mmCIF file of C-alpha atoms in Angstrom:
data_model
loop_
_atom_site.group_PDB
_atom_site.id
_atom_site.type_symbol
_atom_site.label_atom_id
_atom_site.label_comp_id
_atom_site.label_asym_id
_atom_site.label_seq_id
_atom_site.Cartn_x
_atom_site.Cartn_y
_atom_site.Cartn_z
ATOM 1 C CA UNK A 1 -37.478 -27.164 2.794
ATOM 2 C CA UNK A 2 -41.037 -28.282 3.423
ATOM 3 C CA UNK A 3 -41.451 -31.460 5.488
ATOM 4 C CA UNK A 4 -43.055 -33.446 2.634
ATOM 5 C CA UNK A 5 -40.166 -32.517 0.311
ATOM 6 C CA UNK A 6 -37.691 -33.610 3.011
ATOM 7 C CA UNK A 7 -39.444 -36.972 3.356
ATOM 8 C CA UNK A 8 -39.474 -37.405 -0.427
ATOM 9 C CA UNK A 9 -35.814 -36.456 -0.977
ATOM 10 C CA UNK A 10 -34.231 -39.931 -0.432
ATOM 11 C CA UNK A 11 -36.716 -41.485 -2.901
ATOM 12 C CA UNK A 12 -37.016 -38.534 -5.288
ATOM 13 C CA UNK A 13 -35.668 -40.392 -8.345
ATOM 14 C CA UNK A 14 -37.854 -43.429 -7.668
ATOM 15 C CA UNK A 15 -40.921 -41.198 -7.306
ATOM 16 C CA UNK A 16 -40.158 -39.501 -10.650
ATOM 17 C CA UNK A 17 -39.820 -42.877 -12.383
ATOM 18 C CA UNK A 18 -42.931 -44.128 -10.562
ATOM 19 C CA UNK A 19 -45.048 -41.260 -11.991
ATOM 20 C CA UNK A 20 -44.606 -42.459 -15.563
ATOM 21 C CA UNK A 21 -45.033 -46.130 -14.620
ATOM 22 C CA UNK A 22 -48.214 -45.290 -12.740
ATOM 23 C CA UNK A 23 -49.566 -43.294 -15.687
ATOM 24 C CA UNK A 24 -48.809 -46.234 -18.008
ATOM 25 C CA UNK A 25 -50.539 -48.680 -15.657
ATOM 26 C CA UNK A 26 -53.833 -46.808 -16.142
ATOM 27 C CA UNK A 27 -53.970 -46.718 -19.939
ATOM 28 C CA UNK A 28 -56.932 -48.136 -21.835
ATOM 29 C CA UNK A 29 -58.218 -48.406 -25.399
ATOM 30 C CA UNK A 30 -61.325 -46.470 -24.344
ATOM 31 C CA UNK A 31 -60.889 -42.735 -24.934
ATOM 32 C CA UNK A 32 -63.358 -41.781 -22.172
ATOM 33 C CA UNK A 33 -61.406 -43.822 -19.633
ATOM 34 C CA UNK A 34 -58.119 -42.241 -20.673
ATOM 35 C CA UNK A 35 -59.651 -38.777 -20.329
ATOM 36 C CA UNK A 36 -60.819 -39.569 -16.797
ATOM 37 C CA UNK A 37 -57.579 -41.252 -15.667
ATOM 38 C CA UNK A 38 -55.618 -38.290 -17.082
ATOM 39 C CA UNK A 39 -57.800 -36.011 -14.945
ATOM 40 C CA UNK A 40 -57.072 -38.200 -11.869
ATOM 41 C CA UNK A 41 -53.286 -38.314 -12.411
ATOM 42 C CA UNK A 42 -53.037 -34.549 -12.815
ATOM 43 C CA UNK A 43 -54.795 -33.939 -9.488
ATOM 44 C CA UNK A 44 -52.817 -36.279 -7.291
ATOM 45 C CA UNK A 45 -52.182 -35.541 -3.605
ATOM 46 C CA UNK A 46 -48.903 -35.765 -1.697
ATOM 47 C CA UNK A 47 -48.500 -39.438 -2.711
ATOM 48 C CA UNK A 48 -47.532 -40.512 0.785
ATOM 49 C CA UNK A 49 -48.453 -44.139 0.052
ATOM 50 C CA UNK A 50 -45.896 -44.789 -2.713
ATOM 51 C CA UNK A 51 -43.328 -42.942 -0.558
ATOM 52 C CA UNK A 52 -43.930 -45.459 2.242
ATOM 53 C CA UNK A 53 -43.347 -48.306 -0.269
ATOM 54 C CA UNK A 54 -40.054 -46.910 -1.596
ATOM 55 C CA UNK A 55 -38.656 -45.759 1.757
ATOM 56 C CA UNK A 56 -39.326 -49.170 3.339
ATOM 57 C CA UNK A 57 -37.781 -51.055 0.399
ATOM 58 C CA UNK A 58 -34.674 -48.840 0.349
ATOM 59 C CA UNK A 59 -34.234 -49.037 4.127
ATOM 60 C CA UNK A 60 -34.210 -52.857 3.966
ATOM 61 C CA UNK A 61 -32.222 -53.268 0.743
ATOM 62 C CA UNK A 62 -29.180 -50.987 1.081
ATOM 63 C CA UNK A 63 -30.823 -48.125 -0.795
ATOM 64 C CA UNK A 64 -31.887 -50.268 -3.765
ATOM 65 C CA UNK A 65 -35.340 -50.943 -5.211
ATOM 66 C CA UNK A 66 -36.425 -53.332 -7.981
ATOM 67 C CA UNK A 67 -39.239 -53.679 -10.515
ATOM 68 C CA UNK A 68 -41.395 -55.413 -7.909
ATOM 69 C CA UNK A 69 -41.120 -52.323 -5.714
ATOM 70 C CA UNK A 70 -42.420 -50.150 -8.570
ATOM 71 C CA UNK A 71 -45.250 -52.579 -9.210
ATOM 72 C CA UNK A 72 -46.114 -52.635 -5.507
ATOM 73 C CA UNK A 73 -46.257 -48.824 -5.429
ATOM 74 C CA UNK A 74 -48.389 -48.739 -8.602
ATOM 75 C CA UNK A 75 -50.794 -51.373 -7.287
ATOM 76 C CA UNK A 76 -51.314 -49.572 -3.975
ATOM 77 C CA UNK A 77 -51.915 -46.254 -5.741
ATOM 78 C CA UNK A 78 -54.356 -47.837 -8.228
ATOM 79 C CA UNK A 79 -56.311 -49.482 -5.405
ATOM 80 C CA UNK A 80 -56.226 -46.325 -3.276
ATOM 81 C CA UNK A 81 -57.461 -44.202 -6.194
ATOM 82 C CA UNK A 82 -60.249 -46.719 -6.885
ATOM 83 C CA UNK A 83 -61.420 -46.502 -3.265
ATOM 84 C CA UNK A 84 -61.402 -42.681 -3.363
ATOM 85 C CA UNK A 85 -63.516 -42.656 -6.543
ATOM 86 C CA UNK A 86 -65.979 -45.084 -4.962
ATOM 87 C CA UNK A 87 -65.963 -43.163 -1.642
ATOM 88 C CA UNK A 88 -67.024 -39.966 -3.394
ATOM 89 C CA UNK A 89 -70.009 -41.806 -4.876
ATOM 90 C CA UNK A 90 -70.939 -43.326 -1.496
ATOM 91 C CA UNK A 91 -70.569 -39.958 0.285
ATOM 92 C CA UNK A 92 -72.276 -38.047 -2.566
ATOM 93 C CA UNK A 93 -69.249 -35.751 -2.509
ATOM 94 C CA UNK A 94 -68.726 -33.282 -5.352
ATOM 95 C CA UNK A 95 -65.204 -32.206 -4.424
ATOM 96 C CA UNK A 96 -61.924 -33.998 -3.862
ATOM 97 C CA UNK A 97 -58.815 -32.003 -2.847
ATOM 98 C CA UNK A 98 -60.478 -28.799 -4.012
ATOM 99 C CA UNK A 99 -61.298 -30.160 -7.485
ATOM 100 C CA UNK A 100 -64.512 -31.643 -8.810
ATOM 101 C CA UNK A 101 -64.826 -35.364 -8.059
ATOM 102 C CA UNK A 102 -65.259 -37.919 -10.851
ATOM 103 C CA UNK A 103 -68.935 -38.447 -9.983
ATOM 104 C CA UNK A 104 -69.550 -34.678 -10.069
ATOM 105 C CA UNK A 105 -68.141 -34.415 -13.601
ATOM 106 C CA UNK A 106 -69.132 -37.748 -15.142
ATOM 107 C CA UNK A 107 -72.004 -38.956 -12.883
ATOM 108 C CA UNK A 108 -72.181 -41.934 -10.507
ATOM 109 C CA UNK A 109 -72.477 -44.754 -13.042
ATOM 110 C CA UNK A 110 -69.233 -43.825 -14.797
ATOM 111 C CA UNK A 111 -67.455 -43.142 -11.482
ATOM 112 C CA UNK A 112 -68.326 -46.632 -10.159
ATOM 113 C CA UNK A 113 -67.130 -48.256 -13.403
ATOM 114 C CA UNK A 114 -63.886 -46.234 -13.358
ATOM 115 C CA UNK A 115 -63.272 -47.371 -9.764
ATOM 116 C CA UNK A 116 -63.861 -50.986 -10.822
ATOM 117 C CA UNK A 117 -61.495 -50.548 -13.774
ATOM 118 C CA UNK A 118 -58.692 -49.163 -11.560
ATOM 119 C CA UNK A 119 -59.191 -51.999 -9.067
ATOM 120 C CA UNK A 120 -58.929 -54.633 -11.802
ATOM 121 C CA UNK A 121 -55.850 -52.933 -13.312
ATOM 122 C CA UNK A 122 -54.173 -53.095 -9.919
ATOM 123 C CA UNK A 123 -54.973 -56.776 -9.436
ATOM 124 C CA UNK A 124 -53.893 -57.697 -12.990
ATOM 125 C CA UNK A 125 -50.593 -55.832 -12.628
ATOM 126 C CA UNK A 126 -49.719 -58.274 -9.825
ATOM 127 C CA UNK A 127 -51.122 -61.383 -11.548
ATOM 128 C CA UNK A 128 -49.461 -60.704 -14.917
ATOM 129 C CA UNK A 129 -46.070 -60.489 -13.210
ATOM 130 C CA UNK A 130 -46.579 -63.417 -10.843
ATOM 131 C CA UNK A 131 -46.428 -61.180 -7.744
ATOM 132 C CA UNK A 132 -48.834 -63.361 -5.800
ATOM 133 C CA UNK A 133 -47.303 -62.448 -2.444
ATOM 134 C CA UNK A 134 -47.891 -58.752 -3.190
ATOM 135 C CA UNK A 135 -51.405 -59.545 -4.436
ATOM 136 C CA UNK A 136 -52.280 -61.230 -1.154
ATOM 137 C CA UNK A 137 -51.188 -58.152 0.839
ATOM 138 C CA UNK A 138 -53.338 -55.906 -1.377
ATOM 139 C CA UNK A 139 -56.370 -58.201 -1.363
ATOM 140 C CA UNK A 140 -56.400 -58.374 2.447
ATOM 141 C CA UNK A 141 -56.244 -54.546 2.569
ATOM 142 C CA UNK A 142 -59.211 -54.181 0.166
ATOM 143 C CA UNK A 143 -61.282 -56.660 2.187
ATOM 144 C CA UNK A 144 -60.502 -54.907 5.469
ATOM 145 C CA UNK A 145 -61.242 -51.430 4.089
ATOM 146 C CA UNK A 146 -64.671 -52.589 2.909
ATOM 147 C CA UNK A 147 -65.399 -54.248 6.257
ATOM 148 C CA UNK A 148 -64.310 -51.140 8.146
ATOM 149 C CA UNK A 149 -66.606 -48.879 6.134
ATOM 150 C CA UNK A 150 -69.566 -51.206 6.644
ATOM 151 C CA UNK A 151 -68.847 -51.609 10.361
ATOM 152 C CA UNK A 152 -68.834 -47.820 10.730
ATOM 153 C CA UNK A 153 -72.151 -47.478 8.862
ATOM 154 C CA UNK A 154 -73.717 -50.226 10.998
ATOM 155 C CA UNK A 155 -72.559 -48.645 14.268
ATOM 156 C CA UNK A 156 -73.324 -45.035 13.265
ATOM 157 C CA UNK A 157 -77.015 -45.836 13.044
ATOM 158 C CA UNK A 158 -77.129 -46.712 16.729
ATOM 159 C CA UNK A 159 -74.429 -44.329 18.018
ATOM 160 C CA UNK A 160 -73.194 -47.085 20.316
ATOM 161 C CA UNK A 161 -69.543 -47.259 19.329
ATOM 162 C CA UNK A 162 -67.164 -48.303 22.092
ATOM 163 C CA UNK A 163 -63.530 -47.239 22.096
ATOM 164 C CA UNK A 164 -62.577 -50.805 21.123
ATOM 165 C CA UNK A 165 -64.905 -50.786 18.088
ATOM 166 C CA UNK A 166 -63.641 -47.322 17.083
ATOM 167 C CA UNK A 167 -60.049 -48.642 16.969
ATOM 168 C CA UNK A 168 -61.184 -51.611 14.894
ATOM 169 C CA UNK A 169 -62.972 -49.290 12.428
ATOM 170 C CA UNK A 170 -59.983 -46.981 11.932
ATOM 171 C CA UNK A 171 -57.569 -49.916 11.789
ATOM 172 C CA UNK A 172 -59.561 -51.389 8.896
ATOM 173 C CA UNK A 173 -60.609 -48.166 7.168
ATOM 174 C CA UNK A 174 -57.353 -46.206 7.277
ATOM 175 C CA UNK A 175 -54.465 -48.034 8.920
ATOM 176 C CA UNK A 176 -54.731 -51.208 6.841
ATOM 177 C CA UNK A 177 -53.814 -49.373 3.608
ATOM 178 C CA UNK A 178 -50.701 -47.734 5.112
ATOM 179 C CA UNK A 179 -49.814 -51.124 6.648
ATOM 180 C CA UNK A 180 -50.106 -52.630 3.151
ATOM 181 C CA UNK A 181 -47.769 -49.954 1.709
ATOM 182 C CA UNK A 182 -45.013 -50.733 4.186
ATOM 183 C CA UNK A 183 -45.385 -54.523 3.967
ATOM 184 C CA UNK A 184 -45.420 -54.271 0.136
ATOM 185 C CA UNK A 185 -42.167 -52.307 0.238
ATOM 186 C CA UNK A 186 -40.607 -54.919 2.514
ATOM 187 C CA UNK A 187 -42.011 -57.878 0.568
ATOM 188 C CA UNK A 188 -40.805 -56.493 -2.779
ATOM 189 C CA UNK A 189 -37.152 -56.728 -1.689
ATOM 190 C CA UNK A 190 -37.225 -59.248 1.167
ATOM 191 C CA UNK A 191 -40.054 -61.730 0.557
ATOM 192 C CA UNK A 192 -40.650 -64.262 3.361
ATOM 193 C CA UNK A 193 -38.615 -62.238 5.880
ATOM 194 C CA UNK A 194 -39.791 -61.150 9.339
ATOM 195 C CA UNK A 195 -39.384 -57.558 8.100
ATOM 196 C CA UNK A 196 -42.623 -57.906 6.109
ATOM 197 C CA UNK A 197 -44.652 -58.307 9.322
ATOM 198 C CA UNK A 198 -42.579 -55.720 11.240
ATOM 199 C CA UNK A 199 -43.271 -53.087 8.617
ATOM 200 C CA UNK A 200 -46.923 -54.078 8.313
ATOM 201 C CA UNK A 201 -47.213 -53.334 12.032
ATOM 202 C CA UNK A 202 -45.224 -50.097 11.618
ATOM 203 C CA UNK A 203 -47.582 -48.913 8.862
ATOM 204 C CA UNK A 204 -50.630 -49.866 10.908
ATOM 205 C CA UNK A 205 -49.416 -47.801 13.882
ATOM 206 C CA UNK A 206 -48.769 -44.819 11.576
ATOM 207 C CA UNK A 207 -52.257 -45.207 10.110
ATOM 208 C CA UNK A 208 -53.894 -45.285 13.552
ATOM 209 C CA UNK A 209 -52.088 -42.081 14.562
ATOM 210 C CA UNK A 210 -53.009 -40.500 11.201
ATOM 211 C CA UNK A 211 -56.741 -41.175 11.610
ATOM 212 C CA UNK A 212 -56.903 -39.952 15.219
ATOM 213 C CA UNK A 213 -55.192 -36.737 14.045
ATOM 214 C CA UNK A 214 -57.828 -36.423 11.303
ATOM 215 C CA UNK A 215 -60.595 -36.838 13.873
ATOM 216 C CA UNK A 216 -59.021 -34.146 16.077
ATOM 217 C CA UNK A 217 -59.221 -31.640 13.206
ATOM 218 C CA UNK A 218 -62.993 -31.717 13.582
ATOM 219 C CA UNK A 219 -62.602 -29.902 16.899
ATOM 220 C CA UNK A 220 -59.866 -27.445 15.916
ATOM 221 C CA UNK A 221 -60.148 -23.904 14.639
ATOM 222 C CA UNK A 222 -57.424 -24.391 12.039
ATOM 223 C CA UNK A 223 -58.102 -23.987 8.337
ATOM 224 C CA UNK A 224 -58.142 -27.512 7.006
ATOM 225 C CA UNK A 225 -59.720 -29.586 4.264
ATOM 226 C CA UNK A 226 -62.975 -30.199 6.109
ATOM 227 C CA UNK A 227 -65.119 -27.732 8.049
ATOM 228 C CA UNK A 228 -65.129 -28.002 11.829
ATOM 229 C CA UNK A 229 -67.927 -30.086 13.297
ATOM 230 C CA UNK A 230 -68.530 -32.042 10.086
ATOM 231 C CA UNK A 231 -68.124 -35.423 11.830
ATOM 232 C CA UNK A 232 -70.840 -34.444 14.312
ATOM 233 C CA UNK A 233 -73.118 -33.314 11.482
ATOM 234 C CA UNK A 234 -72.533 -36.687 9.792
ATOM 235 C CA UNK A 235 -73.127 -38.533 13.111
ATOM 236 C CA UNK A 236 -69.627 -40.028 13.034
ATOM 237 C CA UNK A 237 -68.474 -41.296 16.403
ATOM 238 C CA UNK A 238 -64.811 -40.367 16.784
ATOM 239 C CA UNK A 239 -62.435 -40.893 19.728
ATOM 240 C CA UNK A 240 -62.810 -37.456 21.426
ATOM 241 C CA UNK A 241 -66.604 -37.824 21.408
ATOM 242 C CA UNK A 242 -66.571 -41.472 22.529
ATOM 243 C CA UNK A 243 -64.327 -40.571 25.464
ATOM 244 C CA UNK A 244 -66.548 -37.620 26.462
ATOM 245 C CA UNK A 245 -69.712 -39.782 26.346
ATOM 246 C CA UNK A 246 -68.053 -42.381 28.558
ATOM 247 C CA UNK A 247 -66.940 -39.806 31.122
ATOM 248 C CA UNK A 248 -70.028 -37.716 31.769
ATOM 249 C CA UNK A 249 -73.257 -37.832 33.759
ATOM 250 C CA UNK A 250 -76.206 -39.849 32.400
ATOM 251 C CA UNK A 251 -78.167 -36.642 31.718
ATOM 252 C CA UNK A 252 -75.267 -35.078 29.774
ATOM 253 C CA UNK A 253 -74.861 -38.244 27.721
ATOM 254 C CA UNK A 254 -78.529 -38.324 26.654
ATOM 255 C CA UNK A 255 -78.339 -34.588 25.783
ATOM 256 C CA UNK A 256 -75.227 -35.153 23.642
ATOM 257 C CA UNK A 257 -76.674 -38.202 21.839
ATOM 258 C CA UNK A 258 -79.950 -36.387 21.241
ATOM 259 C CA UNK A 259 -77.989 -33.415 19.850
ATOM 260 C CA UNK A 260 -76.052 -35.634 17.430
ATOM 261 C CA UNK A 261 -79.103 -37.620 16.361
ATOM 262 C CA UNK A 262 -81.705 -34.892 16.045
ATOM 263 C CA UNK A 263 -79.970 -31.496 16.024
ATOM 264 C CA UNK A 264 -76.828 -32.147 13.988
ATOM 265 C CA UNK A 265 -77.762 -29.469 11.438
ATOM 266 C CA UNK A 266 -78.151 -26.826 14.151
ATOM 267 C CA UNK A 267 -74.847 -24.864 14.146
ATOM 268 C CA UNK A 268 -75.295 -23.598 17.680
ATOM 269 C CA UNK A 269 -75.994 -27.092 19.017
ATOM 270 C CA UNK A 270 -72.981 -28.533 17.150
ATOM 271 C CA UNK A 271 -70.791 -25.848 18.762
ATOM 272 C CA UNK A 272 -72.168 -26.834 22.165
ATOM 273 C CA UNK A 273 -71.321 -30.493 21.516
ATOM 274 C CA UNK A 274 -67.755 -29.482 20.530
ATOM 275 C CA UNK A 275 -67.466 -27.462 23.770
ATOM 276 C CA UNK A 276 -68.828 -30.428 25.756
ATOM 277 C CA UNK A 277 -66.230 -32.793 24.243
ATOM 278 C CA UNK A 278 -63.401 -30.355 25.057
ATOM 279 C CA UNK A 279 -64.654 -29.825 28.605
ATOM 280 C CA UNK A 280 -64.783 -33.571 29.273
ATOM 281 C CA UNK A 281 -61.153 -34.009 28.201
ATOM 282 C CA UNK A 282 -61.966 -35.826 24.970
ATOM 283 C CA UNK A 283 -59.319 -33.948 22.962
ATOM 284 C CA UNK A 284 -56.530 -34.417 25.514
ATOM 285 C CA UNK A 285 -57.277 -38.113 25.724
ATOM 286 C CA UNK A 286 -57.295 -38.552 21.917
ATOM 287 C CA UNK A 287 -53.985 -36.658 21.611
ATOM 288 C CA UNK A 288 -52.486 -38.985 24.230
ATOM 289 C CA UNK A 289 -53.608 -42.093 22.328
ATOM 290 C CA UNK A 290 -52.311 -40.682 19.035
ATOM 291 C CA UNK A 291 -48.866 -40.005 20.535
ATOM 292 C CA UNK A 292 -48.778 -43.522 21.961
ATOM 293 C CA UNK A 293 -49.275 -44.972 18.455
ATOM 294 C CA UNK A 294 -46.548 -42.643 17.147
ATOM 295 C CA UNK A 295 -44.112 -43.760 19.867
ATOM 296 C CA UNK A 296 -44.802 -47.448 19.187
ATOM 297 C CA UNK A 297 -44.124 -46.891 15.467
ATOM 298 C CA UNK A 298 -40.828 -45.105 16.203
ATOM 299 C CA UNK A 299 -39.873 -47.898 18.625
ATOM 300 C CA UNK A 300 -40.207 -50.477 15.812
ATOM 301 C CA UNK A 301 -37.924 -48.379 13.581
ATOM 302 C CA UNK A 302 -35.310 -47.942 16.300
ATOM 303 C CA UNK A 303 -34.031 -51.513 15.828
ATOM 304 C CA UNK A 304 -32.837 -50.759 12.273
ATOM 305 C CA UNK A 305 -29.473 -49.131 11.445
ATOM 306 C CA UNK A 306 -29.341 -45.390 10.776
ATOM 307 C CA UNK A 307 -29.877 -44.289 7.154
ATOM 308 C CA UNK A 308 -31.493 -41.488 5.150
ATOM 309 C CA UNK A 309 -34.490 -43.780 4.597
ATOM 310 C CA UNK A 310 -34.941 -44.496 8.280
ATOM 311 C CA UNK A 311 -34.646 -40.760 9.031
ATOM 312 C CA UNK A 312 -37.291 -39.996 6.367
ATOM 313 C CA UNK A 313 -39.673 -42.611 7.837
ATOM 314 C CA UNK A 314 -39.165 -41.129 11.327
ATOM 315 C CA UNK A 315 -39.918 -37.716 9.858
ATOM 316 C CA UNK A 316 -43.036 -39.172 8.214
ATOM 317 C CA UNK A 317 -44.306 -40.575 11.531
ATOM 318 C CA UNK A 318 -43.822 -37.213 13.234
ATOM 319 C CA UNK A 319 -45.383 -35.374 10.298
ATOM 320 C CA UNK A 320 -48.511 -37.544 10.645
ATOM 321 C CA UNK A 321 -49.160 -36.185 14.153
ATOM 322 C CA UNK A 322 -47.796 -32.640 13.688
ATOM 323 C CA UNK A 323 -49.455 -31.740 10.370
ATOM 324 C CA UNK A 324 -51.844 -28.799 10.173
ATOM 325 C CA UNK A 325 -54.199 -30.330 7.586
#
């Protein structure tokens, strides 16, 4: 059985029920909107985020979930989908998971409005049901994701990202959404408990490990979703590169920065930068940091009693760092 299927198994029924609830949460009286949301739903990814919500809720509530858990999962998926639609506009990307993006098919104006619509649907789903505690978790995540994106854009212009700033960017951009999934799951069944914060931290650690793994793919030869060296071409400062720049001679550093700033479209030069990062131990260091985040996440789980849900979450944490794409 594939790893993702193994992770999904303890929440399989909830995920099936969630699919129809999620589809319903998107409906509109506007035919164009329904056509676009139908296109989105039929091209969904692995749906790791709702899985985090259900696994956390079931772990804390003797294998039971409630309507709030379903709403929490729907809200997070609506918000996540909205951010992806907006991201594709910002990045001028024409593909998403191998399919045409919304902006490629319906143009930027419609894509931005669809993203806004999904965002509002997510917020209203919480408000209409009085889930103000869940709404707060989501709203904080949306704010942090926006801040993280803008912080990265601001720093990328100057290529002066420190390791500390890098962690802050990935915490806000990536980890905060996974943290929200886990705290939503906990809050849906055990509001006002210490578990809400414990699982927020657990999700954040998973998210940090996930993003470092993503950044490592840029230096690997494996067949993955994005071509090797794309971060360098886009002048994105990731952990392997930051480490290499901080552990090299002054002359090497100015060569590397010049390469990224002025020769990032030159394939040969990009390959040389990748070789430079490997030689300076940037990859080994990033792998070490990623595994540290994984271990901290597993340590938080270790205090909870054994169950299928705990085992699936442990599998999820390991999958984050072992995945091939």
